[in-house]
PDB file of C-alpha atoms in Angstrom:
ATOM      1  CA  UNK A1019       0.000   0.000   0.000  1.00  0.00           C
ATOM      2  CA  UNK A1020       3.067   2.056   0.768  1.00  0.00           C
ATOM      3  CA  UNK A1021       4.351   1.806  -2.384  1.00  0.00           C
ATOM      4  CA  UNK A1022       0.302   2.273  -4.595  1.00  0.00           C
ATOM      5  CA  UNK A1023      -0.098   5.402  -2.178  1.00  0.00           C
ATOM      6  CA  UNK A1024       3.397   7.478  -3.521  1.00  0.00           C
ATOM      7  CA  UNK A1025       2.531   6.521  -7.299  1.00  0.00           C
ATOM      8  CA  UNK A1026      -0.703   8.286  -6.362  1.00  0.00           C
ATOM      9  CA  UNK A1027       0.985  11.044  -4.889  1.00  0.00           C
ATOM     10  CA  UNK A1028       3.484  11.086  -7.947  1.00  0.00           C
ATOM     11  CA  UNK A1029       0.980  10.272 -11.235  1.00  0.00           C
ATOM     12  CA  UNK A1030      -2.280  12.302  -9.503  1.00  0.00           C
ATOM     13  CA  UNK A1031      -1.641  14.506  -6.557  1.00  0.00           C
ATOM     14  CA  UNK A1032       1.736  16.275  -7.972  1.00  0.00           C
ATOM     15  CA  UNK A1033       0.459  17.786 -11.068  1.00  0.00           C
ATOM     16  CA  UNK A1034      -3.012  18.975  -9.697  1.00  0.00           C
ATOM     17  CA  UNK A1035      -1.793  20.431  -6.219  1.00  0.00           C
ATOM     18  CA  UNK A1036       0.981  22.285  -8.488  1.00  0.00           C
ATOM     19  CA  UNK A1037      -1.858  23.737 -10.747  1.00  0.00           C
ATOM     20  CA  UNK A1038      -4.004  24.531  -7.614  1.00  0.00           C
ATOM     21  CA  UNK A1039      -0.943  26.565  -6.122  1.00  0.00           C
ATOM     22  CA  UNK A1040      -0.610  28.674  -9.313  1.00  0.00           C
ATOM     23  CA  UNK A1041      -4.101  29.284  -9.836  1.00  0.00           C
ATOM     24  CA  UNK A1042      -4.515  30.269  -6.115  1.00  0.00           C
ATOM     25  CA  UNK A1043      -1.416  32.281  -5.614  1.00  0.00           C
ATOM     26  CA  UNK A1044      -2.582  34.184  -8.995  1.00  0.00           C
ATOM     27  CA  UNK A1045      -6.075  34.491  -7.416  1.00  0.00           C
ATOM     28  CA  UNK A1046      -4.906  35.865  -4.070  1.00  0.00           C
ATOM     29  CA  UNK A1047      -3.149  38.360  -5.758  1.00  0.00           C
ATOM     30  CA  UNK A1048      -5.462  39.159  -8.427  1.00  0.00           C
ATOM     31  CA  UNK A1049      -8.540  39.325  -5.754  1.00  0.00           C
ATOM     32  CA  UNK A1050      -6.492  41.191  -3.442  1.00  0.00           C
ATOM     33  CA  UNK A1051      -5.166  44.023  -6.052  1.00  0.00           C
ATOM     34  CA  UNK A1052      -8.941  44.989  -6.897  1.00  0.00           C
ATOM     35  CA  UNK A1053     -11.857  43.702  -4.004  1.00  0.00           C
ATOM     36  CA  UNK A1054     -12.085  42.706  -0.434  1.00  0.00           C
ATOM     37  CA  UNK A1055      -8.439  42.139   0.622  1.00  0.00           C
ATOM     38  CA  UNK A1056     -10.021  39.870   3.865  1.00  0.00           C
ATOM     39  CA  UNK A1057     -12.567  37.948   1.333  1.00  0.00           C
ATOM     40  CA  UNK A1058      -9.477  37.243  -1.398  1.00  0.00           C
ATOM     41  CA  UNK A1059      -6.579  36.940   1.053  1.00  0.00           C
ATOM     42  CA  UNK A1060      -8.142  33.853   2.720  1.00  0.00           C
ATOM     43  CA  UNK A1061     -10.803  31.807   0.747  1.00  0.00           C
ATOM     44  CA  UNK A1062      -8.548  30.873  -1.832  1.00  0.00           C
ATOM     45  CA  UNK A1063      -5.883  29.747   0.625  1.00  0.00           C
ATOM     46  CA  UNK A1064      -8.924  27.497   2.410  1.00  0.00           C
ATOM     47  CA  UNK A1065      -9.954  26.268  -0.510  1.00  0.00           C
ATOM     48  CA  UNK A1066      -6.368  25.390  -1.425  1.00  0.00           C
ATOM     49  CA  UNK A1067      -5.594  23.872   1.925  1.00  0.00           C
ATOM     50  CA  UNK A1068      -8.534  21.843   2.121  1.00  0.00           C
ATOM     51  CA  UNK A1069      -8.057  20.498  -1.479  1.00  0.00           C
ATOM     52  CA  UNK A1070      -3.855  19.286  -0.388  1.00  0.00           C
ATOM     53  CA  UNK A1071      -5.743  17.366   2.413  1.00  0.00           C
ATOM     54  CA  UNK A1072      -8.518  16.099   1.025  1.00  0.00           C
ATOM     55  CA  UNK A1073      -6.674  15.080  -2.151  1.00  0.00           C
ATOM     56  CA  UNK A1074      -3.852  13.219  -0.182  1.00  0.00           C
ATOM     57  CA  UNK A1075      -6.708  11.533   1.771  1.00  0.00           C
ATOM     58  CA  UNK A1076      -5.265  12.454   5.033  1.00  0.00           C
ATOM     59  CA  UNK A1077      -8.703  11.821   7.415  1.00  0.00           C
ATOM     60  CA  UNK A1078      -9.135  14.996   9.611  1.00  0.00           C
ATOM     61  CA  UNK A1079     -11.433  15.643  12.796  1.00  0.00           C
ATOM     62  CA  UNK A1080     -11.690  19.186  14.520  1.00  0.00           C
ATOM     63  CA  UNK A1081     -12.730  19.466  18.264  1.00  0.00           C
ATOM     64  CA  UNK A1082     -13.765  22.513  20.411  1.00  0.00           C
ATOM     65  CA  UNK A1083     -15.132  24.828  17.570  1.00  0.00           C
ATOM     66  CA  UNK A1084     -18.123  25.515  19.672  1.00  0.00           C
ATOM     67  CA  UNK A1085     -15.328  27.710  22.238  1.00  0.00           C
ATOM     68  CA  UNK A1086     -15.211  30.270  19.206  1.00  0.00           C
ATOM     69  CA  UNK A1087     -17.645  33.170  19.516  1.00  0.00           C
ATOM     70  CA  UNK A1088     -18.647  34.872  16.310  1.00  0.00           C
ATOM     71  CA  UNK A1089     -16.422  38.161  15.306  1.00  0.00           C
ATOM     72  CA  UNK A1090     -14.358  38.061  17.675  1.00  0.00           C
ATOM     73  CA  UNK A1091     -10.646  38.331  17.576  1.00  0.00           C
ATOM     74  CA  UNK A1092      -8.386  36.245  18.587  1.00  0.00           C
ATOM     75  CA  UNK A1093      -4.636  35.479  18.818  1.00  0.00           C
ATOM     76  CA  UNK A1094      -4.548  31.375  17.949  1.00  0.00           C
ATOM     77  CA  UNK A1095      -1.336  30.100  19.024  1.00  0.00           C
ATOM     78  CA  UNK A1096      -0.350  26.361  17.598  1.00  0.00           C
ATOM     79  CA  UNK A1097       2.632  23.872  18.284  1.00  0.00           C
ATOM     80  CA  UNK A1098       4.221  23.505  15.063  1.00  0.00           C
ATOM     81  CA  UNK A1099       4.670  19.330  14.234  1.00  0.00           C
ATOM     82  CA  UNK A1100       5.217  19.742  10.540  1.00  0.00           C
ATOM     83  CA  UNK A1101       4.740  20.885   7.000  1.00  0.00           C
ATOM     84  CA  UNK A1102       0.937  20.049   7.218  1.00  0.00           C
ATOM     85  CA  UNK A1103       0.490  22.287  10.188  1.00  0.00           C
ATOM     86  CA  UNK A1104      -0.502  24.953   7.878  1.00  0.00           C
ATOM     87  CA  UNK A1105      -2.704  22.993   5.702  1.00  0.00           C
ATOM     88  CA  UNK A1106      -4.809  21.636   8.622  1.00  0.00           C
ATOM     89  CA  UNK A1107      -5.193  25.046  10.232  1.00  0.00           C
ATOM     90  CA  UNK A1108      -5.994  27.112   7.214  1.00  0.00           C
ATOM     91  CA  UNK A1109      -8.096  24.537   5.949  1.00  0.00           C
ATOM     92  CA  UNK A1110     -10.321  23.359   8.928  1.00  0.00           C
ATOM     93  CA  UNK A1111     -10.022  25.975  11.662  1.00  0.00           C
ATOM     94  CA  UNK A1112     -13.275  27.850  10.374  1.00  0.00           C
ATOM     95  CA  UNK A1113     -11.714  31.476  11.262  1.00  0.00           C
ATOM     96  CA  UNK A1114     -10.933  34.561   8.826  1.00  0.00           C
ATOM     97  CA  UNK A1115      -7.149  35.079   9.753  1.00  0.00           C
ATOM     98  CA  UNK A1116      -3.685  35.810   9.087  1.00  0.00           C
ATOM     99  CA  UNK A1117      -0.175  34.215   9.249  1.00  0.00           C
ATOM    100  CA  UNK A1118       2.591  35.529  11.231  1.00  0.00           C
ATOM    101  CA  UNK A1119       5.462  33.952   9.633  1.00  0.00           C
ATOM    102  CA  UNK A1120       9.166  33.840   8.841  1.00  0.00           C
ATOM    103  CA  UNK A1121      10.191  36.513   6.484  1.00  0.00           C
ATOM    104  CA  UNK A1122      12.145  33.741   4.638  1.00  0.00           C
ATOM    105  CA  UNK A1123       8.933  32.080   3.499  1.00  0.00           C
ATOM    106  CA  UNK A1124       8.529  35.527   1.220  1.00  0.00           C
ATOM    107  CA  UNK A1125      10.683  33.874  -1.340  1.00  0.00           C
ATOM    108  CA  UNK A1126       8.674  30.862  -2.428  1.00  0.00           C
ATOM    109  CA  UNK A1127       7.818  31.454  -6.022  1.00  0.00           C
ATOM    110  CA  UNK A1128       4.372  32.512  -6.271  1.00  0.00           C
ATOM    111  CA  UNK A1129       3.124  31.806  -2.448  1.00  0.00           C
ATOM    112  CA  UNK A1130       5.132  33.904  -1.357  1.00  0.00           C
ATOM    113  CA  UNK A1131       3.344  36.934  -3.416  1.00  0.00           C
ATOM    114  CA  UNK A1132       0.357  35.792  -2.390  1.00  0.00           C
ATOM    115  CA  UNK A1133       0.546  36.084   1.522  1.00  0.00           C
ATOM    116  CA  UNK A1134       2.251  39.144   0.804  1.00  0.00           C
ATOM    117  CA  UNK A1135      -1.080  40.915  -1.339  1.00  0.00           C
ATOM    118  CA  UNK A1136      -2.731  38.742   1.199  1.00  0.00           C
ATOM    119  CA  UNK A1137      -1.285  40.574   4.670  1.00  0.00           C
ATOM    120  CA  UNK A1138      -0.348  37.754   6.069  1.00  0.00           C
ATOM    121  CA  UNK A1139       2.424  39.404   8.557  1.00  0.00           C
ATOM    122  CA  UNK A1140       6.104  38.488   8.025  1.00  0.00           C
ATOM    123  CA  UNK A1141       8.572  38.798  10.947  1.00  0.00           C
ATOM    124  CA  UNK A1142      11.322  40.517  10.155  1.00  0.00           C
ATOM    125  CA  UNK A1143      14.037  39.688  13.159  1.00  0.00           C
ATOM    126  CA  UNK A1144      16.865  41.803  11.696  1.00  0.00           C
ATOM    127  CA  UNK A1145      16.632  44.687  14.426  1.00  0.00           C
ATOM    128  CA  UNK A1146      14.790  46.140  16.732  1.00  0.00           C
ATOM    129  CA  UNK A1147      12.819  49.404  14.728  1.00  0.00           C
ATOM    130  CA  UNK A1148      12.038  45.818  12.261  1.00  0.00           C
ATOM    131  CA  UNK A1149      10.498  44.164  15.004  1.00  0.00           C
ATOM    132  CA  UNK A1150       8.792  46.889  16.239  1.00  0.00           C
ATOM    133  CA  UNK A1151       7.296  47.704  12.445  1.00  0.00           C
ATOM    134  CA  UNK A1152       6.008  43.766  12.423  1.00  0.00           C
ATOM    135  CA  UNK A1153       3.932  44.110  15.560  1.00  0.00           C
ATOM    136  CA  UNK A1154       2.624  47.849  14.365  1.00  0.00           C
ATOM    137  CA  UNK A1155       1.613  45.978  11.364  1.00  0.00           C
ATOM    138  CA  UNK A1156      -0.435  42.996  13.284  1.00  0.00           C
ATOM    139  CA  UNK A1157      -1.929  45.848  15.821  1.00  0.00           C
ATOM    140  CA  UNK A1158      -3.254  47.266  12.568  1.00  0.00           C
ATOM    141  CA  UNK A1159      -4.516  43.983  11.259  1.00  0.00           C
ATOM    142  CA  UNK A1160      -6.002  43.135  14.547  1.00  0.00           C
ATOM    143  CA  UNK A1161      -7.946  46.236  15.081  1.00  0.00           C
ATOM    144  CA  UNK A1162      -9.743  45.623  12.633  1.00  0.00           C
ATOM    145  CA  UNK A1163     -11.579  42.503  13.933  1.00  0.00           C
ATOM    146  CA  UNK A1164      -9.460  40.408  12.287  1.00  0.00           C
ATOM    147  CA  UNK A1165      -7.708  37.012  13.959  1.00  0.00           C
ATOM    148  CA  UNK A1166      -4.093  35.851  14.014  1.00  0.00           C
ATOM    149  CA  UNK A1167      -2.597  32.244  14.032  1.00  0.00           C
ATOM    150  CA  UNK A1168       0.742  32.312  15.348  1.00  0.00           C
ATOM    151  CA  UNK A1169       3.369  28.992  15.783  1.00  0.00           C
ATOM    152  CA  UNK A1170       5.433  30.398  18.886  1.00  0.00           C
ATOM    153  CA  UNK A1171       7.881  27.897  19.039  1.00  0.00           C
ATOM    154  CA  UNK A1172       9.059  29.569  15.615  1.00  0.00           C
ATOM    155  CA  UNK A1173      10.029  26.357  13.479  1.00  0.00           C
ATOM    156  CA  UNK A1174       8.802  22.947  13.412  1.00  0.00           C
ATOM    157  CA  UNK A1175       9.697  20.181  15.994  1.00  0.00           C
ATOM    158  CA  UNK A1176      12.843  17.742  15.030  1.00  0.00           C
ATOM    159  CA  UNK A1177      11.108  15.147  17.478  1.00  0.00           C
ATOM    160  CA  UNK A1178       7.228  15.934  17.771  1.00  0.00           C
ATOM    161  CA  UNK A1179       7.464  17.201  21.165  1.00  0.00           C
ATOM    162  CA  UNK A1180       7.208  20.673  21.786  1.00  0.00           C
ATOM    163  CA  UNK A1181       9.583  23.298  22.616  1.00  0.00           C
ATOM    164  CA  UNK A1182       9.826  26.360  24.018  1.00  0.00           C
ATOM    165  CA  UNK A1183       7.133  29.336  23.318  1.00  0.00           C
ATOM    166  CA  UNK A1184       8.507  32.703  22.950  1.00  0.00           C
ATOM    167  CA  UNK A1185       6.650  35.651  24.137  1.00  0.00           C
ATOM    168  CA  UNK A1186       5.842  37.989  21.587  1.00  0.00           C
ATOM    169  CA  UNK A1187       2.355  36.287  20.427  1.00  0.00           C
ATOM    170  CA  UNK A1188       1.295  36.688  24.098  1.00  0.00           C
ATOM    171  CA  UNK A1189       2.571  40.158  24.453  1.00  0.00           C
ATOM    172  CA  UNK A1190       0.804  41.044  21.359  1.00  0.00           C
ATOM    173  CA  UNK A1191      -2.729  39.694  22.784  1.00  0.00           C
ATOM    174  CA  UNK A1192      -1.975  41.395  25.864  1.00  0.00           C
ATOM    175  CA  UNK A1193      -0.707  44.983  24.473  1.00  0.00           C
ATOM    176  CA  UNK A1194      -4.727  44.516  22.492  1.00  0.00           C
ATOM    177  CA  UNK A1195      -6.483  42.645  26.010  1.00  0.00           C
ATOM    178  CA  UNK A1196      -7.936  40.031  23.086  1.00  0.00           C
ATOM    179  CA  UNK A1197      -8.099  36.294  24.553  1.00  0.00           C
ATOM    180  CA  UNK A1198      -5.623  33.576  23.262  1.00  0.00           C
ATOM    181  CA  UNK A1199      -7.146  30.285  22.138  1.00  0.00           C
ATOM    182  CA  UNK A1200      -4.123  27.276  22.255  1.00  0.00           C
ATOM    183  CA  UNK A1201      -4.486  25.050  19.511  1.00  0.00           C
ATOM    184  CA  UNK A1202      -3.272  21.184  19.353  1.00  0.00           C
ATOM    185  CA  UNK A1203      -1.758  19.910  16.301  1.00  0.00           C
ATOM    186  CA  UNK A1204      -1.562  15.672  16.455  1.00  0.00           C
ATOM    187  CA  UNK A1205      -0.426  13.680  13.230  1.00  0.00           C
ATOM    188  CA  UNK A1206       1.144  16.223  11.484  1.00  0.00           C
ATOM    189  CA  UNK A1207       4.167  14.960  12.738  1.00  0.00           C
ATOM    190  CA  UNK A1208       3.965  11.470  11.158  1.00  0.00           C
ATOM    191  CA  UNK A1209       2.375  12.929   8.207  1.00  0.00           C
ATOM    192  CA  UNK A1210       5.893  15.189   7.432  1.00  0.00           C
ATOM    193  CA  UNK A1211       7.921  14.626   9.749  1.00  0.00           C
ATOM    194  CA  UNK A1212      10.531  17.353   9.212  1.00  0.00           C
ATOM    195  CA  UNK A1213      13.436  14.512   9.917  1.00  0.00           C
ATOM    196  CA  UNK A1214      12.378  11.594   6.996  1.00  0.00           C
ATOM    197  CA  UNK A1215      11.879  12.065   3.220  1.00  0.00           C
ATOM    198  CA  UNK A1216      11.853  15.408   1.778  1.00  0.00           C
ATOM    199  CA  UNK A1217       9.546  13.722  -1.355  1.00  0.00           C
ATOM    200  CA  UNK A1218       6.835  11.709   0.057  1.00  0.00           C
ATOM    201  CA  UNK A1219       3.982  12.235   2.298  1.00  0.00           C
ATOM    202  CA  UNK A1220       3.051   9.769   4.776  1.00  0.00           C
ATOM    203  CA  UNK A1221      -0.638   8.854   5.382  1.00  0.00           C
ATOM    204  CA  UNK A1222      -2.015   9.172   9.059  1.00  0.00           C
ATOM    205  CA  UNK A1223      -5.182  10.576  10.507  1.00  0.00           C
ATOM    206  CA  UNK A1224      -4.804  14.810  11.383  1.00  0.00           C
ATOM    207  CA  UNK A1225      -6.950  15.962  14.412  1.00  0.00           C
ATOM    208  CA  UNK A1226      -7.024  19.816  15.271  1.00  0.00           C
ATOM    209  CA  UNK A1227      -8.108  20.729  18.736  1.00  0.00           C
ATOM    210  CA  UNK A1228      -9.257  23.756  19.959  1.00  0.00           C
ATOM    211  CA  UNK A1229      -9.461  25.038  23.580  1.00  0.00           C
ATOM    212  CA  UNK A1230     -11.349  27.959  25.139  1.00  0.00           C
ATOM    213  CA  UNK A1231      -9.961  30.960  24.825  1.00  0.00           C
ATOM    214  CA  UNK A1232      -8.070  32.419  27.464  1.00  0.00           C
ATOM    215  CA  UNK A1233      -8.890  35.893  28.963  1.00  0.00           C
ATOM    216  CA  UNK A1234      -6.986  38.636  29.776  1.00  0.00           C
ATOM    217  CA  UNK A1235      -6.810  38.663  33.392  1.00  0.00           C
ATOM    218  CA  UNK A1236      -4.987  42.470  33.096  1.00  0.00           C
ATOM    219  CA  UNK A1237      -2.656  44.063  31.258  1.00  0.00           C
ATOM    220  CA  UNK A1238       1.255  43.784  31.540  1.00  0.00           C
ATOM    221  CA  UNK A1239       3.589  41.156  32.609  1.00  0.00           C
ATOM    222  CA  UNK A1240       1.577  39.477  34.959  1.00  0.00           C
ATOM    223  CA  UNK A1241      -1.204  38.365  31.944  1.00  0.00           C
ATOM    224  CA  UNK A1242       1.861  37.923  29.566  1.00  0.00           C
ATOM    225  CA  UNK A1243       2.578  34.948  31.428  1.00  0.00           C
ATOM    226  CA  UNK A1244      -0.730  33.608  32.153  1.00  0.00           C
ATOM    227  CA  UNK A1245      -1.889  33.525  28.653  1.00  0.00           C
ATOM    228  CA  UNK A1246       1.533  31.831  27.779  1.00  0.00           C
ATOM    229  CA  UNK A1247       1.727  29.315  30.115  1.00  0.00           C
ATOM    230  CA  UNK A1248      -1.877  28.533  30.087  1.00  0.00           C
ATOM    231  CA  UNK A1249      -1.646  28.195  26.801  1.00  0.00           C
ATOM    232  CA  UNK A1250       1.220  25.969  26.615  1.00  0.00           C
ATOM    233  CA  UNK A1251       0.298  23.360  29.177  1.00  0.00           C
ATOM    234  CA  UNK A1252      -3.251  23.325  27.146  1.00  0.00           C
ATOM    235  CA  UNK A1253      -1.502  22.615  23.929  1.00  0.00           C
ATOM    236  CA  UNK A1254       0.458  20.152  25.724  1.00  0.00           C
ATOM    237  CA  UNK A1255      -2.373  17.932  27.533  1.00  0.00           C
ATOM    238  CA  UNK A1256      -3.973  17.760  23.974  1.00  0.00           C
ATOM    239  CA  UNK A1257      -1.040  16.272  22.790  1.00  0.00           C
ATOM    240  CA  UNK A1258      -1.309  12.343  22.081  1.00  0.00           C
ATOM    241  CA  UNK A1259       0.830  10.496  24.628  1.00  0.00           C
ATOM    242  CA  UNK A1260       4.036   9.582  22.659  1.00  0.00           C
ATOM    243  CA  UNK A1261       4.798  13.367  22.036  1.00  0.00           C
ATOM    244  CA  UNK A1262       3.814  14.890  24.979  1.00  0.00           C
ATOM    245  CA  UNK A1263       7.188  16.286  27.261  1.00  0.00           C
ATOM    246  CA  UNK A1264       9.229  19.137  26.362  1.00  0.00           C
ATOM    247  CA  UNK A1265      12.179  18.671  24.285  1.00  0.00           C
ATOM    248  CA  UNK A1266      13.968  20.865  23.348  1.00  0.00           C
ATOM    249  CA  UNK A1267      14.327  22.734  19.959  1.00  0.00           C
ATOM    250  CA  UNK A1268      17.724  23.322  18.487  1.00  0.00           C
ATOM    251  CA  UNK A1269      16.501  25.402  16.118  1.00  0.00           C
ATOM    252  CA  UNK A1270      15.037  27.720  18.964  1.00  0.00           C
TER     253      UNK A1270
END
């Protein structure tokens, strides 16, 4: 089955998830250039997300969308297993938002355009008046009702455990008072693992859960750390058994 599942991936998936990118990328940026930059700058990305899964035949199950109250913002903060993080999120969370991401990702032909026209938010760690422009930016965003999904460990897990999460998600959330909702990630990990075969994707069942959102109990330091290690040890008890236990991140 292994072996019928990668000529599938090779013969069928490979050419029309290739087409798909191009035609959203060009559709993003298209939509976003002349109508509703929220509408065009995250529909076609769903669409597109859903179809990789879907089309792979990856089985997915969301829990804990009923914590989600209608128009509100939110900061949605994620462990980060692997490569299909993104495509589970964007395709079955349910919730108008934007990336914050690594500036690098700006160079992938054609997706990186597109989150650009899209305003997904690109962290730019280069200096400190950079820094300070990338959270003026996601203020901005964020004022305007809109969410934000954020992976604070910063790159995907070597082991599927989680690391370490930094602050500036939760200093963000608290700087607005808007409530953090942890989200747990389990399968990406054996889907992509970042550590085994750059070409092939491996099939196992993708769950997303989502927890209630936690309040600001104040503004400053104190909340800071609240929301972040509330947040954490949530994402952490979602986790299934074999990954659960912090590890640490070299890439951290």
């Amino acid at each position: 089955m292994k072996y019928l599942y990668r000529l599938y991936q090779l013969v069928i998936c490979l050419p029309i998830l290739l087409l798909a990118s191009m035609i959203t990328s060009l559709v993003t940026v298209i939509g976003c250039m002349v109508g509703n930059g929220h509408f065009w700058g995250y529909y076609p990305g769903k669409c597109w997300a859903w179809l990789w899964i879907r089309l792979l035949l990856l089985p997915v199950s969301v829990d804990g969308r009923e914590h989600l109250v209608p128009r509100q913002s939110y900061v949605f903060v994620a462990n980060h297993q692997g490569a299909f993080d993104i495509f589970l999120i964007y395709g079955f969370l349910g919730r108008n938002f934007k990336w914050m991401m690594k500036k690098g990702l700006r160079k992938i032909p054609l997706v990186g355009v597109a989150c650009q026209y899209a305003h997904h938010i690109f962290v730019d760690k280069s200096g400190p008046s950079k820094i300070r422009a990338t959270y003026d930016e996601a203020r901005h965003i964020l004022q305007e009702g809109m969410s934000l999904v954020v992976f604070p460990e910063g790159a995907r897990t070597f082991t599927g455990h989680m690391g370490v999460f930094r602050r500036g998600a939760f200093m963000l959330a608290d700087d607005l008072q808007l409530p953090v909702v942890p989200l747990t990630i389990n399968g990406s990990f054996n889907v992509k693992p970042r550590t085994k075969d750059l070409y092939w994707v491996f099939w196992h069942p993708l769950k997303l859960t989502i927890h209630e959102p936690i309040m600001p109990i104040g503004q400053g330091p104190e909340n800071i750390k609240n929301q972040l290690e509330r947040s954490y040890q949530a994402v952490m008890d979602g986790l299934e058994p074999a990954y659960q236990g912090f590890v640490a991140n070299p890439d951290q």
